[in-house]
């Protein structure tokens, strides 16, 4: 039976206010979000900056954060490469109390190794898995395998009270075409991950505009757009952010 409005409102008012690790996008509760984009667009750099922001309680792309123990777990690259990247990125952040946890190693694949997954992540509020395809048992583009992974991941998330940010590659058949937020439903395997996600962030190149004379305007190759393709828990509209990738600093700034 549905509740009358007065009962519904009274019940909600009695509940604690929701807390967001990243304002409007990542709540402090079990679940997962996606950070998507084509290879080489800068997803890993963006994710590392988010980890440093959460580690220090620093605003991230204009949104507030809550200082939290956070983990970045990658199956790509080397420990030295990650160390070098972080050495550059962390110069812009306050000193930390060592609540950022790092791992460069193969993932125990889900479903099937939940206990090993949990043992590595206890006590963390958010864990970035970069890229998610290496944590999935089977073919990550097959709906059956994707849904089995998501079900397993959500069980892990609920048991340890941790949220996840999954870094996910998307590809277009034509590398010159642009990805729009709605294209996630058309990218192979994309919709299976997006359906149960709390938020879906899509990083893409800047669109080419036009000059007053009618021709195409030049585009800075380091300009990006960050779309909020899904923000299930946001009560405000989240327009795309115009970003510029500052390569020497490994930083994205809002234009």
Short mmCIF file of N, CA, C and O in Angstrom, two decimals, residues 43-137:
data_model
loop_
_atom_site.label_atom_id
_atom_site.label_comp_id
_atom_site.label_asym_id
_atom_site.label_seq_id
_atom_site.Cartn_x
_atom_site.Cartn_y
_atom_site.Cartn_z
N UNK A 43 40.79 9.78 -18.82
CA UNK A 43 39.95 9.26 -17.73
C UNK A 43 40.77 8.95 -16.48
O UNK A 43 40.36 9.27 -15.37
N UNK A 44 41.92 8.32 -16.66
CA UNK A 44 42.73 7.94 -15.50
C UNK A 44 43.24 9.16 -14.76
O UNK A 44 43.27 9.19 -13.52
N UNK A 45 43.63 10.21 -15.49
CA UNK A 45 44.11 11.44 -14.85
C UNK A 45 42.98 12.09 -14.07
O UNK A 45 43.15 12.56 -12.94
N UNK A 46 41.79 12.11 -14.66
CA UNK A 46 40.64 12.69 -13.98
C UNK A 46 40.33 11.89 -12.71
O UNK A 46 40.06 12.47 -11.64
N UNK A 47 40.38 10.56 -12.79
CA UNK A 47 40.09 9.71 -11.64
C UNK A 47 41.13 9.90 -10.54
O UNK A 47 40.79 9.94 -9.35
N UNK A 48 42.40 10.02 -10.90
CA UNK A 48 43.44 10.24 -9.89
C UNK A 48 43.27 11.58 -9.20
O UNK A 48 43.49 11.71 -7.99
N UNK A 49 42.88 12.60 -9.94
CA UNK A 49 42.62 13.90 -9.32
C UNK A 49 41.44 13.82 -8.36
O UNK A 49 41.46 14.45 -7.29
N UNK A 50 40.41 13.05 -8.71
CA UNK A 50 39.29 12.87 -7.79
C UNK A 50 39.75 12.18 -6.51
O UNK A 50 39.36 12.57 -5.41
N UNK A 51 40.61 11.16 -6.65
CA UNK A 51 41.13 10.47 -5.46
C UNK A 51 41.88 11.43 -4.56
O UNK A 51 41.71 11.40 -3.33
N UNK A 52 42.71 12.27 -5.13
CA UNK A 52 43.47 13.23 -4.33
C UNK A 52 42.55 14.26 -3.68
O UNK A 52 42.79 14.69 -2.55
N UNK A 53 41.49 14.65 -4.40
CA UNK A 53 40.54 15.60 -3.82
C UNK A 53 39.81 14.99 -2.62
O UNK A 53 39.65 15.63 -1.57
N UNK A 54 39.38 13.74 -2.74
CA UNK A 54 38.71 13.08 -1.63
C UNK A 54 39.67 12.81 -0.48
O UNK A 54 39.31 12.93 0.69
N UNK A 55 40.89 12.46 -0.81
CA UNK A 55 41.90 12.19 0.22
C UNK A 55 42.16 13.40 1.10
O UNK A 55 42.48 13.28 2.28
N UNK A 56 42.00 14.59 0.52
CA UNK A 56 42.32 15.83 1.24
C UNK A 56 41.09 16.69 1.53
O UNK A 56 41.22 17.75 2.15
N UNK A 57 39.89 16.28 1.05
CA UNK A 57 38.70 17.09 1.25
C UNK A 57 38.70 18.36 0.43
O UNK A 57 38.09 19.36 0.81
N UNK A 58 39.37 18.32 -0.73
CA UNK A 58 39.49 19.49 -1.60
C UNK A 58 38.38 19.48 -2.65
O UNK A 58 38.04 18.42 -3.17
N UNK A 59 37.80 20.65 -2.99
CA UNK A 59 36.79 20.67 -4.05
C UNK A 59 37.33 20.08 -5.35
O UNK A 59 38.51 20.20 -5.67
N UNK A 60 36.43 19.44 -6.10
CA UNK A 60 36.80 18.78 -7.35
C UNK A 60 35.93 19.33 -8.47
O UNK A 60 34.71 19.18 -8.46
N UNK A 61 36.55 20.04 -9.40
CA UNK A 61 35.85 20.64 -10.54
C UNK A 61 34.66 21.49 -10.08
O UNK A 61 33.58 21.46 -10.66
N UNK A 62 34.88 22.23 -8.99
CA UNK A 62 33.85 23.13 -8.48
C UNK A 62 32.83 22.49 -7.57
O UNK A 62 31.91 23.17 -7.12
N UNK A 63 32.96 21.19 -7.29
CA UNK A 63 32.00 20.50 -6.42
C UNK A 63 32.67 20.12 -5.11
O UNK A 63 33.84 19.71 -5.09
N UNK A 64 31.93 20.22 -4.03
CA UNK A 64 32.49 19.93 -2.72
C UNK A 64 32.73 18.43 -2.55
O UNK A 64 32.07 17.59 -3.19
N UNK A 65 33.67 18.09 -1.70
CA UNK A 65 33.96 16.69 -1.38
C UNK A 65 34.01 16.54 0.15
O UNK A 65 34.09 17.53 0.88
N UNK A 66 33.97 15.32 0.60
CA UNK A 66 34.17 15.01 2.01
C UNK A 66 35.45 14.20 2.13
O UNK A 66 35.62 13.20 1.43
N UNK A 67 36.34 14.64 2.99
CA UNK A 67 37.60 13.94 3.18
C UNK A 67 37.33 12.49 3.57
O UNK A 67 36.63 12.22 4.55
N UNK A 68 37.88 11.56 2.78
CA UNK A 68 37.52 10.16 2.95
C UNK A 68 38.70 9.27 2.60
O UNK A 68 39.52 9.62 1.73
N UNK A 69 38.80 8.10 3.22
CA UNK A 69 39.78 7.11 2.76
C UNK A 69 39.35 6.56 1.41
O UNK A 69 38.22 6.11 1.24
N UNK A 70 40.24 6.63 0.45
CA UNK A 70 39.89 6.31 -0.93
C UNK A 70 40.98 5.44 -1.53
O UNK A 70 42.15 5.50 -1.14
N UNK A 71 40.59 4.61 -2.50
CA UNK A 71 41.55 3.72 -3.14
C UNK A 71 41.53 3.87 -4.65
O UNK A 71 40.48 4.13 -5.24
N UNK A 72 42.71 3.72 -5.24
CA UNK A 72 42.83 3.69 -6.71
C UNK A 72 43.52 2.38 -7.06
O UNK A 72 44.67 2.14 -6.68
N UNK A 73 42.80 1.54 -7.81
CA UNK A 73 43.26 0.20 -8.13
C UNK A 73 43.29 0.06 -9.64
O UNK A 73 42.27 0.20 -10.31
N UNK A 74 44.46 -0.17 -10.20
CA UNK A 74 44.59 -0.25 -11.64
C UNK A 74 45.31 -1.53 -12.04
O UNK A 74 46.15 -2.05 -11.30
N UNK A 75 44.94 -2.02 -13.20
CA UNK A 75 45.60 -3.20 -13.76
C UNK A 75 46.46 -2.83 -14.96
O UNK A 75 46.95 -3.70 -15.67
N UNK A 76 46.62 -1.54 -15.20
CA UNK A 76 47.40 -1.06 -16.35
C UNK A 76 48.60 -0.25 -15.87
O UNK A 76 48.54 0.43 -14.86
N UNK A 77 49.69 -0.30 -16.65
CA UNK A 77 50.86 0.50 -16.32
C UNK A 77 51.70 -0.15 -15.25
O UNK A 77 51.56 -1.32 -14.90
N UNK A 78 52.61 0.64 -14.69
CA UNK A 78 53.56 0.15 -13.69
C UNK A 78 53.44 1.00 -12.42
O UNK A 78 52.87 2.09 -12.42
N UNK A 79 54.02 0.48 -11.34
CA UNK A 79 54.04 1.25 -10.10
C UNK A 79 54.82 2.55 -10.28
O UNK A 79 54.45 3.58 -9.74
N UNK A 80 55.92 2.50 -11.04
CA UNK A 80 56.71 3.71 -11.26
C UNK A 80 55.91 4.76 -12.02
O UNK A 80 55.97 5.95 -11.69
N UNK A 81 55.15 4.33 -13.03
CA UNK A 81 54.35 5.29 -13.80
C UNK A 81 53.29 5.94 -12.90
O UNK A 81 53.07 7.15 -12.98
N UNK A 82 52.65 5.14 -12.05
CA UNK A 82 51.65 5.70 -11.14
C UNK A 82 52.31 6.64 -10.13
O UNK A 82 51.78 7.72 -9.82
N UNK A 83 53.46 6.25 -9.61
CA UNK A 83 54.19 7.11 -8.67
C UNK A 83 54.54 8.45 -9.32
O UNK A 83 54.36 9.51 -8.71
N UNK A 84 55.02 8.41 -10.56
CA UNK A 84 55.41 9.65 -11.25
C UNK A 84 54.19 10.55 -11.48
O UNK A 84 54.27 11.77 -11.31
N UNK A 85 53.09 9.96 -11.87
CA UNK A 85 51.87 10.75 -12.07
C UNK A 85 51.42 11.41 -10.77
O UNK A 85 51.12 12.60 -10.73
N UNK A 86 51.37 10.62 -9.71
CA UNK A 86 50.92 11.16 -8.43
C UNK A 86 51.86 12.22 -7.88
O UNK A 86 51.43 13.18 -7.23
N UNK A 87 53.16 12.06 -8.15
CA UNK A 87 54.13 13.06 -7.68
C UNK A 87 53.82 14.43 -8.27
O UNK A 87 54.02 15.46 -7.62
N UNK A 88 53.32 14.45 -9.51
CA UNK A 88 52.96 15.71 -10.15
C UNK A 88 51.61 16.20 -9.64
O UNK A 88 51.44 17.38 -9.27
N UNK A 89 50.63 15.31 -9.59
CA UNK A 89 49.26 15.69 -9.23
C UNK A 89 49.19 16.20 -7.79
O UNK A 89 48.55 17.22 -7.50
N UNK A 90 49.85 15.53 -6.86
CA UNK A 90 49.69 15.84 -5.44
C UNK A 90 50.34 17.16 -5.04
O UNK A 90 50.09 17.65 -3.93
N UNK A 91 51.14 17.76 -5.92
CA UNK A 91 51.72 19.07 -5.61
C UNK A 91 50.65 20.13 -5.40
O UNK A 91 50.88 21.14 -4.72
N UNK A 92 49.47 19.94 -5.98
CA UNK A 92 48.41 20.95 -5.90
C UNK A 92 47.47 20.72 -4.71
O UNK A 92 46.53 21.50 -4.52
N UNK A 93 47.70 19.66 -3.96
CA UNK A 93 46.79 19.31 -2.88
C UNK A 93 47.48 19.45 -1.53
O UNK A 93 48.70 19.34 -1.43
N UNK A 94 46.71 19.68 -0.46
CA UNK A 94 47.31 19.79 0.87
C UNK A 94 47.96 18.47 1.28
O UNK A 94 47.68 17.41 0.71
N UNK A 95 48.82 18.54 2.31
CA UNK A 95 49.39 17.29 2.84
C UNK A 95 48.29 16.34 3.31
O UNK A 95 47.22 16.78 3.73
N UNK A 96 48.57 15.06 3.24
CA UNK A 96 47.57 14.06 3.57
C UNK A 96 48.02 13.21 4.75
O UNK A 96 49.21 13.18 5.08
N UNK A 97 47.07 12.51 5.36
CA UNK A 97 47.39 11.61 6.47
C UNK A 97 47.46 10.15 6.01
O UNK A 97 47.19 9.24 6.77
N UNK A 98 47.82 9.96 4.77
CA UNK A 98 48.04 8.63 4.21
C UNK A 98 46.74 7.83 4.12
O UNK A 98 46.73 6.62 4.33
N UNK A 99 45.64 8.49 3.76
CA UNK A 99 44.37 7.78 3.60
C UNK A 99 44.08 7.46 2.14
O UNK A 99 42.98 7.02 1.81
N UNK A 100 45.06 7.71 1.24
CA UNK A 100 44.95 7.30 -0.15
C UNK A 100 45.66 5.96 -0.30
O UNK A 100 46.85 5.83 0.01
N UNK A 101 44.94 4.96 -0.78
CA UNK A 101 45.47 3.61 -0.92
C UNK A 101 45.60 3.27 -2.40
O UNK A 101 44.68 3.56 -3.19
N UNK A 102 46.72 2.66 -2.79
CA UNK A 102 47.03 2.44 -4.20
C UNK A 102 47.37 0.99 -4.46
O UNK A 102 47.95 0.30 -3.60
N UNK A 103 47.01 0.53 -5.65
CA UNK A 103 47.37 -0.82 -6.05
C UNK A 103 47.55 -0.89 -7.55
O UNK A 103 46.70 -0.40 -8.31
N UNK A 104 48.66 -1.46 -8.00
CA UNK A 104 48.90 -1.73 -9.41
C UNK A 104 49.09 -3.24 -9.52
O UNK A 104 50.17 -3.76 -9.25
N UNK A 105 48.02 -3.94 -9.85
CA UNK A 105 48.05 -5.40 -9.87
C UNK A 105 46.81 -5.90 -10.59
O UNK A 105 45.88 -5.14 -10.85
N UNK A 106 46.81 -7.17 -10.95
CA UNK A 106 45.65 -7.75 -11.60
C UNK A 106 44.49 -7.82 -10.62
O UNK A 106 44.67 -7.96 -9.41
N UNK A 107 43.28 -7.70 -11.14
CA UNK A 107 42.09 -7.74 -10.31
C UNK A 107 41.64 -9.18 -10.12
O UNK A 107 41.68 -9.98 -11.06
N UNK A 108 41.17 -9.55 -8.92
CA UNK A 108 40.44 -10.80 -8.78
C UNK A 108 39.09 -10.64 -9.49
O UNK A 108 38.34 -9.71 -9.19
N UNK A 109 38.81 -11.50 -10.42
CA UNK A 109 37.65 -11.28 -11.28
C UNK A 109 36.35 -11.67 -10.60
O UNK A 109 36.28 -12.68 -9.90
N UNK A 110 35.34 -10.83 -10.82
CA UNK A 110 34.01 -11.07 -10.29
C UNK A 110 33.07 -11.48 -11.42
O UNK A 110 33.20 -11.00 -12.54
N UNK A 111 32.09 -12.37 -11.10
CA UNK A 111 31.88 -13.03 -9.80
C UNK A 111 32.86 -14.18 -9.58
O UNK A 111 33.47 -14.68 -10.52
N UNK A 112 33.02 -14.54 -8.31
CA UNK A 112 33.82 -15.70 -7.98
C UNK A 112 34.89 -15.47 -6.95
O UNK A 112 35.29 -16.39 -6.26
N UNK A 113 35.39 -14.23 -6.80
CA UNK A 113 36.45 -13.97 -5.83
C UNK A 113 36.09 -12.79 -4.94
O UNK A 113 36.91 -11.92 -4.66
N UNK A 114 34.84 -12.79 -4.49
CA UNK A 114 34.36 -11.67 -3.69
C UNK A 114 35.16 -11.49 -2.40
O UNK A 114 35.46 -10.36 -2.00
N UNK A 115 35.51 -12.59 -1.74
CA UNK A 115 36.23 -12.48 -0.47
C UNK A 115 37.60 -11.84 -0.66
O UNK A 115 38.06 -11.05 0.18
N UNK A 116 38.27 -12.16 -1.77
CA UNK A 116 39.57 -11.54 -2.04
C UNK A 116 39.41 -10.06 -2.35
O UNK A 116 40.21 -9.23 -1.93
N UNK A 117 38.36 -9.73 -3.07
CA UNK A 117 38.05 -8.33 -3.36
C UNK A 117 37.85 -7.57 -2.06
O UNK A 117 38.43 -6.50 -1.84
N UNK A 118 37.00 -8.10 -1.19
CA UNK A 118 36.65 -7.43 0.05
C UNK A 118 37.86 -7.25 0.95
O UNK A 118 38.03 -6.20 1.59
N UNK A 119 38.72 -8.27 1.02
CA UNK A 119 39.87 -8.21 1.92
C UNK A 119 40.80 -7.06 1.58
O UNK A 119 41.47 -6.50 2.45
N UNK A 120 40.86 -6.68 0.32
CA UNK A 120 41.76 -5.60 -0.10
C UNK A 120 41.16 -4.21 0.13
O UNK A 120 41.89 -3.23 0.07
N UNK A 121 39.86 -4.15 0.36
CA UNK A 121 39.19 -2.84 0.31
C UNK A 121 38.52 -2.42 1.61
O UNK A 121 37.92 -1.35 1.66
N UNK A 122 38.62 -3.21 2.66
CA UNK A 122 37.95 -2.84 3.92
C UNK A 122 38.40 -1.46 4.41
O UNK A 122 39.58 -1.13 4.36
N UNK A 123 37.43 -0.67 4.86
CA UNK A 123 37.74 0.63 5.45
C UNK A 123 37.74 1.78 4.47
O UNK A 123 37.82 2.94 4.88
N UNK A 124 37.65 1.50 3.16
CA UNK A 124 37.66 2.56 2.17
C UNK A 124 36.24 3.01 1.85
O UNK A 124 35.31 2.21 1.86
N UNK A 125 36.08 4.30 1.58
CA UNK A 125 34.77 4.86 1.25
C UNK A 125 34.49 4.81 -0.25
O UNK A 125 33.35 4.66 -0.68
N UNK A 126 35.54 5.01 -1.06
CA UNK A 126 35.39 4.96 -2.52
C UNK A 126 36.62 4.27 -3.09
O UNK A 126 37.75 4.54 -2.67
N UNK A 127 36.39 3.39 -4.05
CA UNK A 127 37.49 2.72 -4.75
C UNK A 127 37.30 2.89 -6.25
O UNK A 127 36.22 2.59 -6.79
N UNK A 128 38.34 3.40 -6.91
CA UNK A 128 38.35 3.50 -8.36
C UNK A 128 38.93 2.22 -8.92
O UNK A 128 40.01 1.77 -8.50
N UNK A 129 38.24 1.59 -9.87
CA UNK A 129 38.74 0.41 -10.58
C UNK A 129 38.99 0.83 -12.01
O UNK A 129 38.07 1.18 -12.76
N UNK A 130 40.26 0.79 -12.42
CA UNK A 130 40.68 1.37 -13.70
C UNK A 130 41.58 0.40 -14.47
O UNK A 130 42.73 0.20 -14.08
N UNK A 131 41.05 -0.16 -15.59
CA UNK A 131 39.69 -0.11 -16.12
C UNK A 131 38.89 -1.30 -15.63
O UNK A 131 39.43 -2.35 -15.28
N UNK A 132 37.59 -1.17 -15.67
CA UNK A 132 36.73 -2.19 -15.09
C UNK A 132 36.74 -3.48 -15.89
O UNK A 132 36.51 -4.56 -15.35
N UNK A 133 37.04 -3.43 -17.19
CA UNK A 133 36.93 -4.64 -18.02
C UNK A 133 37.83 -5.76 -17.52
O UNK A 133 37.52 -6.94 -17.72
N UNK A 134 38.95 -5.43 -16.84
CA UNK A 134 39.85 -6.46 -16.36
C UNK A 134 39.40 -7.09 -15.04
O UNK A 134 40.01 -8.02 -14.54
N UNK A 135 38.32 -6.55 -14.44
CA UNK A 135 37.80 -7.10 -13.20
C UNK A 135 36.59 -8.00 -13.43
O UNK A 135 36.01 -8.52 -12.48
N UNK A 136 36.23 -8.19 -14.69
CA UNK A 136 35.00 -8.92 -15.03
C UNK A 136 35.34 -10.31 -15.55
O UNK A 136 36.15 -10.45 -16.47
N UNK A 137 34.73 -11.29 -14.96
CA UNK A 137 34.92 -12.66 -15.44
C UNK A 137 34.10 -12.86 -16.72
O UNK A 137 32.91 -12.61 -16.74
#
